């Protein structure tokens, strides 16, 4: 047992802090064009790749590395909220799928391109009918003359309007597969960016595939029996956990600093129990969520089933705690917090996505309950 | 970071669970309903090695580290041991015996620790007073030096094991003009003239632990019963906080694992509207929230234990975070466990009712949640 980070890990966090400090402010990305966001994201991807951040933790590294990576992600998420999510969906989710299951030169090229920060990637997973029981995917490919033809529709695809490469999850030969499409592929259409409540600096869109044709080597086909959908969601859950931790870190720090400096009735507002106690509850939620998230990713390596359950627990706890911490921060900051540009206001809106994305907190609870009962998932 | 336990620690935890299920749990409900302390189980805990687990072997202990000691506490909760017995164990082993071990002379250690480790003697700690709980510095109990003796006067309140203790570590002001710096600690043996315990208090939960006031009425003790030096008592009391925030919280973590299993078993067997209630998402949600709490609490408790093993001074902020989280978040979980059992959960037939009552102490004992918030807000 050891609750300390190594010196090497601390250096990584410091490097990430420095990189994140150069990111454009969240409010500056809010009304920005797709091109502006794309440029900022590409710059961030390249810098992070240079720091070794994008390649870490993708190929089932040791437990300690997974914890270090989670803490590094939290660091980035705390300072560059939207760009963090965009980076991670490109690398930690799509890039990880390629690192885990990729074969052949084309897939190697994709993997390198994404993990070296040369390309922006997007993973298209959600569909209209997907639910707790993982109803069969409606996006389906069929083989024809040595190529694959795929049709279907996907919703809420982060990075879709910016992406160079899109991995579309569907079925091929009745098995889950990821169809790797270039952005300009014929039959692939991307909707206008979907307006969102939070995450002002990301761009998400719906994706439609109308008989898109791709070479067979562009199909990522994980080994038979791999729980592909569960794993993809698990990786997204890890990203969203880190996002939630980052939000708490930023909202708590903003509220604490304000409470120490803002005076009312002749003393700093932190001296009032209504404020000091609220901050205490916020810090308690943050530290608790942090340790639970670290332990969850640490457990995954040697106890994958137990680790997966802990990821659900951590995802639920951290993302719900993030909304509460950000909400309480807003109350402490009062008018200051309600203004656009406040880290807490932005976190309050973004926290909702962390609860919805990946596995929703409702479905996660059903899964946790099923496991406690010894039931098959989604019974 | 590394969250792993050694193979030996994992095996030991299993052994404690097996021991507790066989030797303690069968009598828990009966003792709780009768409000009786289970002397037999307590002594068996001593024989098994739990009471003196962290003391050196030459003093009758097990030589275990803090993490292993905390694991034993978690195991007791996981086996279904009631909160009263685990509280009595905590007050005995950590608040009393450990203070003597850390601050006593060799003679005091040799005299007290082996008998406390075996459970032959029962220990308690007298710190709180009717008008001085967390505000320790305002205690009014005094200890006046008279030649080779101290004369103690005052009343201590909410003393776990008070009515049954053979040995007490009692805090009193040797310099009433001072605040924290005026507090000293003393060992007082049962039967000392002027030292008495009040009748056991009737409590909502943790009913198998006996709680009372301690009365010191011109209680004369030898000067060598002073622990450490005069004025060091407050720091000694604060060191017990390390145990309050780790080993004493661990049974709540284990108890949650126990609750999840009990509730899942009930939900699988209880049929309503043609199917087990476990098939309903509202029930799964309650089970999920129980598990999430237990998992979240676990890392907080072991963080304190691990730091203590490293010999680090207690991080009061982290300790208060652990206490606040477990204190406040354990209540909805045990409440859900009662509700999940419906009418049965409201009866003594099912132990979720007892666990609910026992857990109500979590945000009160060892410093209320409000006090934890005060600590955190001052330190952040």
XYZ file of C-alpha atoms in Angstrom:
759
model
C 0.000 0.000 0.000
C 1.198 3.487 -0.802
C -0.865 6.652 -0.992
C 1.927 8.830 -2.391
C 2.669 9.645 -5.993
C 6.187 9.003 -7.243
C 8.497 11.883 -8.100
C 8.185 10.938 -11.761
C 4.415 11.208 -11.560
C 4.641 14.589 -9.858
C 6.861 15.790 -12.706
C 4.259 14.661 -15.223
C 1.533 16.562 -13.370
C 3.685 19.678 -13.338
C 4.292 19.358 -17.075
C 0.572 18.976 -17.708
C -0.169 22.003 -15.544
C 2.237 24.075 -17.636
C 0.703 22.885 -20.876
C -2.844 23.442 -19.665
C -1.953 26.989 -18.680
C -1.420 27.796 -22.341
C -4.896 26.626 -23.379
C -7.443 29.227 -24.461
C -9.978 30.159 -21.789
C -13.260 28.301 -21.826
C -15.274 31.443 -22.518
C -13.081 32.266 -25.491
C -13.971 28.931 -27.064
C -17.700 29.321 -26.431
C -18.577 31.228 -29.567
C -15.553 30.224 -31.590
C -15.745 28.777 -35.080
C -15.045 25.135 -35.753
C -11.764 26.181 -37.354
C -10.658 28.106 -34.269
C -11.449 25.229 -31.968
C -9.824 22.798 -34.342
C -6.608 24.855 -34.335
C -6.569 25.053 -30.536
C -7.178 21.339 -30.224
C -4.464 20.423 -32.707
C -1.993 22.606 -30.865
C -2.953 20.990 -27.563
C -2.728 17.466 -29.003
C 0.754 18.046 -30.362
C 2.009 19.558 -27.123
C 0.542 16.771 -25.034
C 1.983 14.137 -27.350
C 5.391 15.724 -26.885
C 4.997 15.404 -23.127
C 4.177 11.701 -23.443
C 0.675 12.241 -22.114
C -1.276 10.789 -25.017
C 0.499 7.465 -25.150
C 0.305 6.601 -21.469
C -2.144 4.124 -20.035
C -3.511 2.893 -23.335
C -2.268 -0.642 -23.535
C -3.219 -2.032 -20.134
C -0.272 -0.567 -18.265
C 0.566 -1.348 -14.674
C -1.887 -0.320 -12.009
C 0.324 2.475 -10.729
C 0.599 3.971 -14.213
C -3.167 3.933 -14.522
C -3.483 5.939 -11.301
C -0.813 8.383 -12.442
C -2.619 8.775 -15.726
C -5.942 9.418 -13.995
C -4.333 12.107 -11.849
C -2.679 13.657 -14.914
C -6.031 13.677 -16.697
C -7.623 15.341 -13.695
C -4.924 18.011 -13.808
C -5.600 18.785 -17.453
C -9.375 18.643 -16.991
C -9.193 21.143 -14.149
C -7.543 23.777 -16.322
C -8.728 23.126 -19.868
C -12.204 21.647 -19.540
C -13.422 21.355 -23.132
C -10.108 20.708 -24.783
C -9.510 17.937 -22.269
C -12.685 16.134 -23.306
C -11.894 16.600 -26.985
C -8.328 15.314 -26.508
C -9.450 12.293 -24.550
C -12.211 11.224 -26.922
C -9.668 11.357 -29.730
C -6.927 9.483 -27.909
C -8.001 7.774 -24.676
C -11.099 6.306 -26.368
C -10.581 5.959 -30.129
C -6.790 5.853 -29.875
C -7.029 3.268 -27.138
C -9.290 1.065 -29.254
C -6.663 1.124 -31.980
C -3.864 0.471 -29.498
C -5.765 -2.445 -28.018
C -7.255 -4.102 -31.100
C -5.522 -2.593 -34.116
C -3.802 -4.828 -36.644
C -2.126 -4.153 -39.971
C -0.380 -1.151 -41.431
C -3.444 1.038 -41.934
C -4.589 0.680 -38.367
C -1.029 1.217 -37.139
C -0.945 4.426 -39.145
C -4.222 5.592 -37.608
C -3.048 4.757 -34.142
C 0.211 6.647 -34.602
C -1.566 9.615 -36.151
C -3.977 9.917 -33.262
C -1.508 9.251 -30.479
C 1.129 11.576 -31.934
C -1.464 14.313 -32.055
C -1.395 14.665 -35.848
C -5.070 13.918 -36.318
C -8.249 14.636 -34.461
C -10.359 11.549 -33.907
C -13.960 10.922 -32.920
C -15.712 7.812 -31.761
C -19.324 7.423 -32.886
C -21.091 5.058 -30.515
C -24.500 6.243 -29.290
C -27.581 5.313 -31.231
C -31.281 5.968 -30.843
C -32.155 2.616 -29.249
C -29.091 1.774 -27.192
C -29.978 1.133 -23.577
C -29.065 -0.807 -20.490
C -29.346 -4.133 -22.276
C -27.127 -3.101 -25.159
C -29.823 -3.640 -27.778
C -28.260 -4.693 -31.067
C -26.562 -1.868 -32.901
C -28.487 -0.583 -35.894
C -25.315 0.517 -37.648
C -24.334 -2.479 -39.739
C -21.664 -3.242 -42.297
C -21.709 -5.878 -44.982
C -18.894 -7.276 -47.061
C -18.954 -6.729 -50.800
C -16.170 -7.422 -53.307
C -13.396 -7.223 -50.763
C -14.768 -4.007 -49.273
C -17.240 -3.156 -46.553
C -20.403 -1.124 -46.971
C -21.789 0.443 -43.827
C -24.955 2.377 -43.059
C -26.440 3.772 -39.875
C -26.807 6.825 -37.691
C -25.054 8.060 -34.590
C -25.835 10.794 -32.097
C -23.855 13.185 -29.938
C -20.449 12.423 -31.409
C -17.849 14.616 -29.721
C -15.304 16.093 -32.171
C -17.342 14.986 -35.199
C -17.304 18.444 -36.856
C -13.525 18.705 -36.372
C -12.393 15.154 -36.823
C -10.014 13.877 -39.464
C -10.830 10.294 -38.557
C -14.060 8.863 -37.234
C -14.415 5.422 -35.698
C -18.009 4.262 -36.085
C -19.129 1.402 -33.880
C -21.409 -1.112 -35.578
C -21.828 -4.744 -36.441
C -19.957 -6.738 -39.048
C -20.597 -10.469 -39.396
C -22.821 -10.104 -36.299
C -19.811 -8.993 -34.264
C -19.078 -5.552 -32.839
C -16.646 -3.698 -35.057
C -15.298 -0.191 -35.438
C -15.466 1.180 -38.966
C -12.627 3.637 -39.486
C -13.688 6.400 -41.825
C -11.871 9.428 -43.152
C -13.794 12.632 -42.653
C -14.460 13.102 -46.329
C -15.700 9.593 -47.071
C -18.574 9.519 -49.550
C -21.903 8.839 -47.829
C -20.655 10.130 -44.492
C -22.445 13.244 -43.379
C -21.924 15.296 -40.281
C -24.712 17.501 -38.947
C -24.292 21.083 -37.879
C -22.796 21.215 -34.370
C -25.418 20.370 -31.755
C -25.898 23.280 -29.330
C -25.141 22.072 -25.818
C -25.835 23.208 -22.278
C -22.204 23.000 -21.223
C -18.724 22.178 -22.497
C -18.708 25.385 -24.485
C -15.493 24.565 -26.271
C -16.355 21.171 -27.684
C -18.252 20.552 -30.842
C -20.491 17.523 -31.114
C -22.725 16.457 -33.964
C -24.839 13.649 -35.333
C -23.249 11.367 -37.875
C -25.064 9.587 -40.705
C -23.607 6.825 -42.835
C -25.368 6.128 -46.110
C -23.714 3.140 -47.757
C -20.216 4.312 -46.915
C -17.637 2.099 -48.567
C -14.328 1.352 -46.882
C -11.518 -1.130 -47.369
C -11.628 -4.192 -45.126
C -8.357 -3.172 -43.492
C -10.177 -0.106 -42.190
C -12.394 -2.260 -40.021
C -11.234 -2.730 -36.455
C -12.476 -6.161 -35.444
C -11.790 -6.962 -31.794
C -11.356 -10.651 -30.942
C -14.555 -12.687 -30.708
C -16.185 -12.447 -27.300
C -14.654 -9.079 -26.434
C -17.213 -6.914 -24.615
C -16.530 -4.071 -27.013
C -19.395 -1.776 -26.051
C -18.757 -2.208 -22.350
C -15.057 -1.497 -22.780
C -15.619 1.591 -24.908
C -18.040 2.917 -22.320
C -15.620 2.048 -19.552
C -12.880 4.075 -21.201
C -15.284 6.955 -21.694
C -16.300 6.605 -18.056
C -12.672 6.956 -17.000
C -12.417 10.155 -19.034
C -15.612 11.519 -17.513
C -14.479 10.627 -13.994
C -11.300 12.621 -14.556
C -13.381 15.428 -16.045
C -15.541 15.478 -12.919
C -12.495 15.529 -10.646
C -11.047 18.408 -12.633
C -14.308 20.336 -12.331
C -14.360 19.843 -8.576
C -10.750 20.904 -8.288
C -11.408 24.118 -10.230
C -14.753 24.984 -8.642
C -13.519 24.301 -5.123
C -10.362 26.359 -5.607
C -12.315 29.270 -7.064
C -14.832 29.239 -4.213
C -12.206 28.784 -1.482
C -10.033 31.611 -2.765
C -13.048 33.873 -3.046
C -14.236 32.984 0.452
C -10.848 33.843 1.913
C -10.557 37.180 0.150
C -14.126 38.449 -0.039
C -15.116 40.283 3.130
C -18.578 40.853 4.431
C -19.610 42.149 7.839
C -15.989 42.943 8.590
C -14.524 39.484 8.046
C -13.753 37.039 5.220
C -16.880 35.108 4.300
C -15.093 31.801 4.993
C -15.309 32.748 8.680
C -19.093 32.284 8.505
C -20.114 28.697 9.167
C -22.612 28.654 6.300
C -19.709 29.258 3.945
C -16.925 27.389 5.735
C -19.062 24.305 6.228
C -20.164 24.300 2.613
C -16.527 24.407 1.540
C -15.769 21.550 3.939
C -18.456 19.421 2.361
C -17.153 20.290 -1.105
C -13.599 19.300 -0.228
C -14.828 16.088 1.370
C -16.704 15.138 -1.784
C -13.739 16.021 -3.958
C -11.162 14.053 -1.960
C -13.477 11.080 -1.589
C -14.253 10.979 -5.305
C -10.584 11.336 -6.108
C -9.490 8.373 -4.010
C -12.354 6.232 -5.265
C -11.463 7.006 -8.878
C -7.792 6.233 -8.289
C -8.608 2.953 -6.607
C -11.009 2.015 -9.394
C -8.464 2.396 -12.196
C -5.797 0.779 -10.044
C -7.982 -2.283 -9.518
C -8.724 -2.762 -13.218
C -5.368 -4.262 -14.076
C -5.436 -7.326 -11.862
C -9.149 -7.618 -11.132
C -10.968 -6.517 -14.270
C -14.453 -7.507 -13.134
C -14.074 -5.882 -9.725
C -12.364 -2.917 -11.345
C -15.209 -2.438 -13.823
C -17.700 -2.359 -10.958
C -15.541 0.163 -9.115
C -15.416 2.306 -12.240
C -19.227 2.409 -12.229
C -19.167 3.344 -8.533
C -16.554 6.029 -9.100
C -18.296 7.364 -12.180
C -21.589 7.774 -10.350
C -20.020 9.274 -7.269
C -17.588 11.629 -8.976
C -19.974 12.982 -11.590
C -22.795 13.581 -9.139
C -20.383 15.094 -6.643
C -19.101 17.415 -9.383
C -22.539 18.904 -9.907
C -22.983 19.407 -6.177
C -19.536 20.900 -5.655
C -19.951 23.253 -8.607
C -23.441 24.202 -7.416
C -22.219 24.932 -3.912
C -19.324 26.927 -5.332
C -21.830 29.046 -7.222
C -23.691 29.748 -4.008
C -20.506 30.852 -2.268
C -19.388 32.974 -5.191
C -22.846 34.537 -5.443
C -23.038 37.004 -8.319
C -19.393 36.397 -9.201
C -20.131 32.757 -9.778
C -23.226 33.323 -11.854
C -21.257 35.335 -14.389
C -20.164 33.657 -17.592
C -16.465 32.937 -17.297
C -16.626 31.614 -13.773
C -15.029 28.179 -13.507
C -17.855 27.106 -11.227
C -20.637 28.242 -13.546
C -19.006 26.432 -16.437
C -18.446 23.311 -14.313
C -22.047 23.339 -13.123
C -23.275 23.130 -16.700
C -20.633 20.674 -17.858
C -21.187 18.300 -14.931
C -24.465 17.180 -16.463
C -22.659 15.715 -19.443
C -20.350 13.704 -17.232
C -23.427 12.061 -15.715
C -25.006 11.376 -19.109
C -22.005 10.390 -21.211
C -20.419 6.944 -21.112
C -22.713 4.874 -18.984
C -25.355 7.142 -17.466
C -25.457 7.246 -13.700
C -28.903 5.619 -13.794
C -27.715 2.663 -15.840
C -24.525 2.428 -13.797
C -26.603 2.065 -10.646
C -28.658 -0.688 -12.281
C -25.445 -2.486 -13.189
C -24.030 -2.118 -9.678
C -27.297 -3.379 -8.243
C -27.342 -6.315 -10.654
C -23.863 -7.269 -9.568
C -24.803 -7.132 -5.883
C -27.793 -9.343 -6.619
C -25.812 -11.740 -8.784
C -28.089 -10.980 -11.733
C -27.010 -10.832 -15.347
C -26.602 -7.193 -16.475
C -29.817 -5.430 -17.418
C -32.195 -8.045 -16.083
C 0.142 4.794 -5.530
C -0.638 1.271 -4.523
C -3.910 0.205 -2.955
C -3.022 -3.439 -2.459
C -2.982 -5.474 0.714
C -0.396 -8.171 1.275
C -1.421 -11.792 0.932
C -1.025 -12.176 4.695
C -3.311 -9.243 5.328
C -5.988 -10.640 3.042
C -5.750 -14.041 4.729
C -5.907 -12.460 8.157
C -9.023 -10.510 7.280
C -10.714 -13.714 6.175
C -9.713 -15.369 9.425
C -11.197 -12.542 11.467
C -14.448 -12.759 9.514
C -14.597 -16.504 10.061
C -13.856 -16.112 13.766
C -16.420 -13.359 14.261
C -19.184 -15.172 12.411
C -18.653 -18.257 14.515
C -17.859 -16.810 17.922
C -19.578 -13.426 18.127
C -22.347 -12.880 15.617
C -24.735 -15.623 16.825
C -25.291 -13.699 20.071
C -25.300 -10.163 18.745
C -29.063 -9.656 18.445
C -29.764 -11.068 21.880
C -27.196 -8.864 23.562
C -28.410 -5.818 21.687
C -32.027 -6.355 22.685
C -31.032 -6.879 26.297
C -28.588 -3.998 26.237
C -25.849 -6.253 27.591
C -22.132 -6.117 27.088
C -20.883 -9.424 25.676
C -18.004 -10.221 28.026
C -17.579 -13.644 26.474
C -17.074 -12.311 22.960
C -14.792 -9.560 24.198
C -12.567 -12.077 25.900
C -12.576 -14.243 22.800
C -11.456 -11.236 20.793
C -8.560 -10.992 23.201
C -7.753 -14.682 22.836
C -7.879 -14.368 19.061
C -5.442 -11.487 19.226
C -7.655 -8.634 18.055
C -7.612 -6.517 21.208
C -3.845 -6.215 21.265
C -3.177 -6.605 17.587
C -0.924 -3.578 17.159
C 1.061 -3.991 20.394
C 4.477 -5.714 20.417
C 4.460 -9.450 20.940
C 6.519 -9.138 24.148
C 3.602 -7.218 25.661
C 1.073 -9.825 24.576
C 0.232 -8.119 21.299
C 0.306 -9.266 17.693
C 2.963 -6.893 16.379
C 0.713 -5.863 13.503
C 0.873 -2.613 11.569
C -1.950 -0.104 11.541
C -3.334 -1.150 8.161
C -3.705 -4.732 9.400
C -5.330 -3.465 12.568
C -7.804 -1.458 10.526
C -8.475 -4.518 8.379
C -9.499 -6.376 11.524
C -12.003 -3.644 12.311
C -13.410 -3.784 8.805
C -13.632 -7.563 9.081
C -15.641 -7.364 12.300
C -18.158 -5.091 10.603
C -18.250 -7.259 7.509
C -18.969 -10.328 9.601
C -21.981 -8.647 11.191
C -20.565 -7.760 14.606
C -22.630 -4.991 16.174
C -21.478 -1.427 16.541
C -21.615 -1.647 20.315
C -18.952 -4.305 20.552
C -16.705 -2.688 17.954
C -17.050 0.627 19.779
C -16.138 -1.033 23.076
C -13.141 -2.598 21.337
C -12.053 0.778 19.972
C -12.369 2.596 23.289
C -10.497 -0.218 25.005
C -7.665 -0.900 22.570
C -7.033 2.511 21.071
C -8.310 5.240 23.352
C -7.122 3.584 26.556
C -4.505 0.896 25.944
C -2.714 2.629 23.094
C -2.378 5.833 25.112
C -0.736 3.878 27.933
C 1.471 2.075 25.459
C 2.617 5.253 23.734
C 3.061 7.502 26.724
C 3.451 5.202 29.689
C 6.657 4.189 31.411
C 8.059 0.698 30.893
C 6.592 -0.286 34.230
C 3.159 0.999 33.230
C 3.325 -0.839 29.930
C 4.391 -4.068 31.565
C 1.659 -3.733 34.127
C -1.275 -2.805 31.907
C -0.762 -3.781 28.271
C -0.639 -7.592 28.554
C -3.864 -7.685 30.561
C -5.567 -5.188 28.254
C -4.371 -7.048 25.164
C -5.812 -10.297 26.427
C -9.105 -8.763 27.479
C -8.581 -9.764 31.091
C -8.926 -6.084 31.908
C -11.222 -3.666 30.128
C -10.150 -0.101 29.481
C -11.872 3.208 28.881
C -10.964 6.824 28.288
C -12.410 9.815 30.142
C -12.108 13.000 28.104
C -15.546 14.514 27.448
C -17.471 16.239 30.166
C -21.092 17.290 30.517
C -20.151 20.812 29.402
C -16.994 20.093 27.400
C -17.265 17.810 24.393
C -15.153 18.743 21.406
C -14.219 21.920 23.257
C -11.689 19.962 25.283
C -9.840 23.003 26.608
C -12.844 24.074 28.621
C -12.845 20.902 30.732
C -13.364 21.506 34.428
C -11.976 18.291 35.911
C -8.888 19.110 37.945
C -5.877 17.191 39.190
C -4.069 18.816 42.061
C -0.612 17.692 43.048
C -0.315 16.917 46.755
C 3.050 15.451 47.663
C 3.376 12.068 45.965
C -0.222 12.057 44.865
C -2.705 13.791 42.630
C -6.224 14.543 43.786
C -8.776 14.494 40.986
C -12.184 16.100 41.024
C -14.767 16.367 38.277
C -17.174 14.442 36.094
C -16.576 12.798 32.760
C -19.438 12.053 30.385
C -20.271 9.672 27.520
C -17.569 7.241 28.575
C -17.679 4.061 26.524
C -16.911 1.074 28.772
C -17.208 3.366 31.813
C -19.357 1.015 33.910
C -17.300 -2.099 33.135
C -13.763 -0.768 32.911
C -10.930 -1.983 35.088
C -8.625 0.797 33.918
C -9.307 4.346 32.811
C -7.153 6.958 31.145
C -8.577 10.210 32.448
C -7.757 13.738 31.330
C -7.777 16.571 33.834
C -6.423 20.083 34.231
C -3.245 20.238 36.275
C -3.137 23.955 35.532
C -6.687 25.314 35.385
C -5.395 28.720 34.269
C -4.112 27.227 31.043
C -6.185 26.060 28.118
C -4.861 23.050 26.156
C -1.450 23.286 27.797
C -2.979 22.733 31.215
C -4.342 19.283 30.443
C -2.654 16.103 31.718
C -3.478 12.406 31.492
C -3.682 9.877 34.307
C -4.217 6.165 34.748
C -6.882 5.295 37.284
C -7.653 1.773 38.396
C -11.107 0.514 39.167
C -11.757 0.558 42.903
C -9.659 3.611 43.601
C -11.400 5.511 46.401
C -13.291 8.505 45.042
C -13.524 7.023 41.551
C -16.880 5.672 40.433
C -18.958 5.113 37.342
C -22.563 6.148 36.982
C -25.261 3.733 35.881
C -25.211 2.743 32.187
C -27.009 5.238 29.982
C -29.912 3.992 27.890
C -28.986 4.599 24.292
C -30.663 4.512 20.896
C -27.931 2.328 19.402
C -24.585 0.659 20.133
C -26.530 -0.767 23.048
C -24.083 -3.552 23.826
C -21.435 -1.027 24.740
C -21.916 0.322 28.200
C -21.716 4.077 28.494
C -21.789 6.145 31.638
C -20.358 9.105 33.419
C -17.237 8.785 35.546
C -17.201 10.646 38.817
C -13.985 11.776 40.477
C -14.634 12.910 44.008
C -11.403 13.663 45.822
C -9.942 10.704 44.009
C -6.353 10.255 45.194
C -3.916 8.462 42.907
C -0.143 7.992 43.094
C 1.851 10.620 41.229
C 3.421 7.899 39.091
C -0.002 7.377 37.487
C 0.606 10.526 35.497
C 1.124 9.640 31.842
C 4.081 11.470 30.364
C 4.501 14.939 31.796
C 2.103 17.526 33.055
C 0.563 19.536 30.240
C 0.995 16.826 27.603
C -2.522 15.478 27.880
C -4.058 17.419 25.038
C -1.514 16.111 22.541
C -2.115 12.576 23.791
C -5.849 13.006 23.314
C -5.259 14.315 19.814
C -3.171 11.262 18.971
C -6.170 9.092 19.693
C -7.861 10.963 16.866
C -5.657 9.003 14.476
C -7.390 5.865 15.680
C -10.779 7.560 15.728
C -10.374 8.288 12.035
C -9.074 4.887 10.975
C -9.621 1.815 13.136
C -12.766 3.147 14.781
C -14.303 4.025 11.414
C -13.323 0.743 9.771
C -16.250 -1.276 11.165
C -18.648 1.106 9.394
C -16.939 0.258 6.111
C -17.223 -3.468 6.806
C -20.777 -3.098 7.984
C -21.722 -1.631 4.611
C -20.410 -4.720 2.837
C -22.507 -6.770 5.256
C -25.568 -4.639 4.532
C -25.229 -4.979 0.768
C -25.195 -8.749 1.091
C -28.085 -8.863 3.561
C -30.194 -6.556 1.443
C -29.380 -8.397 -1.778
C -30.331 -11.713 -0.206
C -33.600 -10.270 1.025
C -34.366 -8.634 -2.331
C -33.835 -11.903 -4.157
C -36.196 -13.784 -1.879
C -38.933 -11.232 -1.320
C -41.544 -11.505 -4.088
C -43.988 -8.688 -4.820
C -46.236 -8.315 -7.844
C -45.057 -11.662 -9.132
C -41.310 -11.106 -9.058
C -38.484 -10.687 -6.566
C -38.178 -7.063 -5.538
C -34.544 -7.239 -6.635
C -35.836 -7.019 -10.182
C -37.072 -3.476 -9.593
C -34.685 -0.682 -10.451
C -35.583 1.267 -7.321
C -34.198 -1.589 -5.224
C -31.091 -1.902 -7.355
C -30.536 1.801 -6.859
C -30.527 1.418 -3.093
C -28.080 -1.465 -3.321
C -25.885 0.569 -5.647
C -25.833 3.538 -3.297
C -24.838 1.253 -0.413
C -21.960 -0.181 -2.391
C -20.813 3.201 -3.666
C -20.681 4.546 -0.113
C -18.723 1.551 1.144
C -16.169 1.732 -1.651
C -15.768 5.486 -1.288
C -15.288 5.243 2.471
C -12.742 2.449 2.281
C -9.931 4.405 0.638
C -10.366 7.320 3.042
C -9.921 5.104 6.080
C -6.923 3.225 4.730
C -5.244 6.468 3.709
C -5.162 7.500 7.376
C -3.977 4.041 8.452
C -1.206 3.967 5.868
C 0.028 7.427 6.844
C 0.088 6.321 10.469
C 2.176 3.303 9.488
C 4.636 5.661 7.791
C 5.047 7.497 11.083
C 3.676 10.717 9.653
C 2.021 13.261 11.893
C -1.710 13.129 11.500
C -3.050 15.268 8.691
C -6.045 16.678 10.540
C -7.708 17.805 7.358
C -7.612 14.338 5.761
C -8.707 12.746 9.029
C -11.657 15.092 9.343
C -12.622 14.435 5.718
C -12.789 10.701 6.456
C -14.836 11.221 9.606
C -17.200 13.695 7.978
C -17.836 11.528 4.941
C -18.457 8.332 6.860
C -20.501 10.109 9.516
C -22.843 11.860 7.146
C -23.076 9.425 4.274
C -23.556 6.256 6.294
C -26.961 7.395 7.519
C -28.866 7.397 4.207
C -27.353 4.023 3.409
C -28.578 2.336 6.582
C -31.893 4.136 6.225
C -32.266 2.616 2.753
C -31.460 -0.818 4.151
C -34.355 -0.540 6.596
C -36.734 0.736 3.924
C -35.713 -2.031 1.527
C -36.839 -4.571 4.115
C -40.239 -2.895 4.471
C -42.102 -3.680 7.679
C -39.603 -6.408 8.508
C -36.835 -3.847 8.554
C -38.634 -1.997 11.313
C -38.625 -5.029 13.581
C -35.917 -6.572 15.719
C -36.235 -9.727 13.626
C -33.903 -8.255 11.035
C -30.607 -6.763 12.086
C -30.794 -3.885 9.623
C -32.838 -2.124 12.305
C -29.979 -2.499 14.788
C -27.391 -1.394 12.241
C -29.506 1.677 11.502
C -29.533 2.578 15.214
C -25.854 1.781 15.682
C -24.852 3.902 12.705
C -26.642 6.941 14.081
C -23.610 7.424 16.309
C -21.275 7.838 13.322
C -21.806 11.587 12.857
C -21.752 12.174 16.633
C -19.076 10.094 18.361
C -15.448 11.150 18.220
C -16.395 14.684 17.129
C -19.634 15.597 15.405
C -19.848 16.271 11.711
C -20.159 19.950 12.508
C -16.859 19.846 14.385
C -15.243 18.103 11.428
C -16.482 20.886 9.170
C -14.990 23.449 11.533
C -11.650 21.654 11.369
C -11.687 21.357 7.592
C -12.707 24.947 6.994
C -9.930 26.201 9.274
C -7.259 24.073 7.637
C -8.123 24.435 3.954
